[in-house]
Amino acid sequence: MFIEIEDFGSVIYAYQVEQITEGNEDLVNQALAAGVEEAKSYLTANVNSLKTFDGRIVYDVEAIFNTSGLDRNSLILQHCLTLAKFHLAVLCNADFIYEQAKERYDRAIDWFTKLAKGTVVLTSLPRVDIETTEDRNPFSSGSRTKFNHDY
């Protein structure tokens, strides 16, 4: 898994996680998985859309999220942890600052959106070579069938 429970300590204290989940480790794993899936959704190219092939960078999402340990991109990891923290925070009524978590969540989403649009570029992330993966042209041409008044 891209994120482990031990990584959670960089965005939220262990006692807060314990209070929120009441010791249920499944809730923590679910929040971590939700954070990673949300991040993947921003970086995954829509192969059914012509906009995907308009010159923007297409990231190799599987290669990015199949890494572990020190091989993980630290910025992607930190933002995924922020997303996971927010997913866990919705259960919270403990000693926790919701507004701060929401603000950081919004910043992470904004950053992933910019990364997906190409406004922000990470050169360290693996990319998909569009020319070798698919023989699809981004443009199509043609005409409508000829209109004829004769019956």
Coordinates of C-alpha atoms in Angstrom, one line a residue:
M1 CA 0.0 0.0 0.0
F2 CA 1.2 3.5 -0.8
I3 CA 0.4 4.9 2.7
E4 CA 0.9 2.9 5.9
I5 CA -0.6 3.7 9.3
E6 CA 2.8 4.7 10.6
D7 CA 2.9 7.6 8.0
F8 CA -0.2 9.1 9.5
G9 CA 1.8 10.6 12.4
S10 CA 3.1 13.4 10.2
V11 CA -0.3 15.0 9.8
I12 CA -2.2 14.0 13.0
Y13 CA -1.3 12.9 16.5
A14 CA -1.7 9.3 17.5
Y15 CA -3.9 10.2 20.5
Q16 CA -6.3 12.1 18.2
V17 CA -6.5 9.1 15.8
E18 CA -7.2 6.9 18.8
Q19 CA -10.0 9.2 20.1
I20 CA -11.6 9.5 16.7
T21 CA -11.6 5.8 15.8
E22 CA -11.9 4.5 19.3
G23 CA -9.1 2.0 18.5
N24 CA -10.7 0.7 15.3
E25 CA -7.8 0.3 12.9
D26 CA -10.2 -0.4 10.0
L27 CA -11.4 3.2 10.1
V28 CA -7.8 4.4 9.7
N29 CA -7.1 2.0 6.8
Q30 CA -10.3 3.1 5.1
A31 CA -9.4 6.8 5.5
L32 CA -5.9 6.1 4.1
A33 CA -7.3 4.2 1.1
A34 CA -9.9 7.0 0.5
G35 CA -7.1 9.6 0.4
V36 CA -5.0 7.6 -2.1
E37 CA -8.0 6.9 -4.3
E38 CA -9.0 10.6 -4.3
A39 CA -5.5 11.5 -5.3
K40 CA -5.5 8.9 -8.1
S41 CA -8.7 10.3 -9.4
Y42 CA -7.1 13.6 -10.0
L43 CA -4.0 12.2 -11.8
T44 CA -5.7 9.5 -13.9
A45 CA -6.3 10.6 -17.5
N46 CA -9.7 10.1 -19.0
V47 CA -9.0 8.0 -22.0
N48 CA -12.5 8.6 -23.4
S49 CA -11.9 12.4 -23.6
L50 CA -10.0 14.1 -26.4
K51 CA -8.9 16.7 -23.9
T52 CA -6.5 14.0 -22.4
F53 CA -4.3 14.2 -25.5
D54 CA -4.2 18.0 -25.8
G55 CA -0.5 18.2 -24.8
R56 CA -0.9 18.0 -21.1
I57 CA 1.3 15.6 -19.2
V58 CA -0.2 12.2 -18.6
Y59 CA 1.2 10.6 -15.4
D60 CA 1.7 6.9 -14.9
V61 CA -0.6 6.6 -11.9
E62 CA 0.1 2.9 -11.2
A63 CA 3.9 3.5 -11.2
I64 CA 3.4 6.5 -8.8
F65 CA 1.2 4.7 -6.3
N66 CA 2.9 1.3 -6.5
T67 CA 6.0 2.6 -4.8
S68 CA 6.7 2.3 -1.1
G69 CA 9.1 3.5 1.6
L70 CA 11.6 6.1 0.5
D71 CA 10.8 5.6 -3.2
R72 CA 7.5 7.5 -2.8
N73 CA 7.3 11.0 -4.0
S74 CA 7.3 13.0 -0.7
L75 CA 5.0 15.8 -1.9
I76 CA 2.4 13.3 -3.3
L77 CA 2.6 11.3 0.0
Q78 CA 2.1 14.4 2.1
H79 CA -0.9 15.5 0.1
C80 CA -2.4 12.0 0.2
L81 CA -2.0 12.0 4.0
T82 CA -3.7 15.4 4.2
L83 CA -6.7 14.0 2.2
A84 CA -6.8 10.9 4.4
K85 CA -6.7 13.1 7.6
F86 CA -9.8 14.9 6.3
H87 CA -11.6 11.7 5.6
L88 CA -10.9 10.6 9.1
A89 CA -11.8 14.1 10.5
V90 CA -15.5 13.8 9.5
L91 CA -15.9 11.2 12.3
C92 CA -14.3 13.6 14.8
N93 CA -15.6 15.2 18.0
A94 CA -12.3 14.9 19.8
D95 CA -9.5 17.5 20.5
F96 CA -9.2 18.4 16.8
I97 CA -9.3 21.6 14.8
Y98 CA -11.7 20.9 11.9
E99 CA -11.2 24.3 10.2
Q100 CA -7.5 23.7 9.9
A101 CA -8.0 20.2 8.5
K102 CA -10.6 21.6 6.0
E103 CA -8.2 24.3 4.9
R104 CA -5.4 21.9 4.3
Y105 CA -7.7 19.5 2.5
D106 CA -8.8 22.3 0.2
R107 CA -5.2 23.3 -0.5
A108 CA -4.3 19.6 -1.3
I109 CA -7.3 19.3 -3.7
D110 CA -6.3 22.6 -5.4
W111 CA -2.8 21.4 -5.8
F112 CA -3.9 18.0 -7.3
T113 CA -6.2 19.9 -9.7
K114 CA -3.3 22.1 -10.8
L115 CA -1.1 19.1 -11.2
A116 CA -3.7 17.3 -13.3
K117 CA -4.2 20.4 -15.5
G118 CA -0.5 20.9 -16.0
T119 CA -0.3 24.2 -14.2
V120 CA 2.1 22.5 -11.7
V121 CA 4.6 20.0 -13.0
L122 CA 6.5 17.4 -11.0
T123 CA 9.4 16.2 -13.1
S124 CA 10.1 13.4 -10.7
L125 CA 6.8 11.6 -11.4
P126 CA 6.7 8.9 -14.0
R127 CA 4.8 9.7 -17.2
V128 CA 3.0 7.8 -19.8
D129 CA 4.3 8.0 -23.4
I130 CA 1.1 8.6 -25.3
E131 CA 2.7 7.8 -28.7
T132 CA 3.6 4.3 -27.7
T133 CA 0.5 3.4 -25.6
E134 CA -2.3 4.3 -28.0
D135 CA -2.7 5.1 -31.7
R136 CA -5.4 7.7 -31.1
N137 CA -5.4 11.0 -32.8
P138 CA -6.6 13.9 -30.7
F139 CA -8.5 15.4 -33.6
S140 CA -11.0 13.9 -36.0
S141 CA -12.4 15.3 -39.3
G142 CA -15.3 14.4 -41.5
S143 CA -18.5 15.7 -42.9
R144 CA -22.2 15.0 -42.5
T145 CA -24.0 12.9 -45.1
K146 CA -25.3 14.9 -48.0
F147 CA -28.8 16.3 -47.6
N148 CA -31.0 15.4 -50.5
H149 CA -34.6 16.7 -51.1
D150 CA -35.5 13.9 -53.5
Y151 CA -37.5 11.1 -52.1

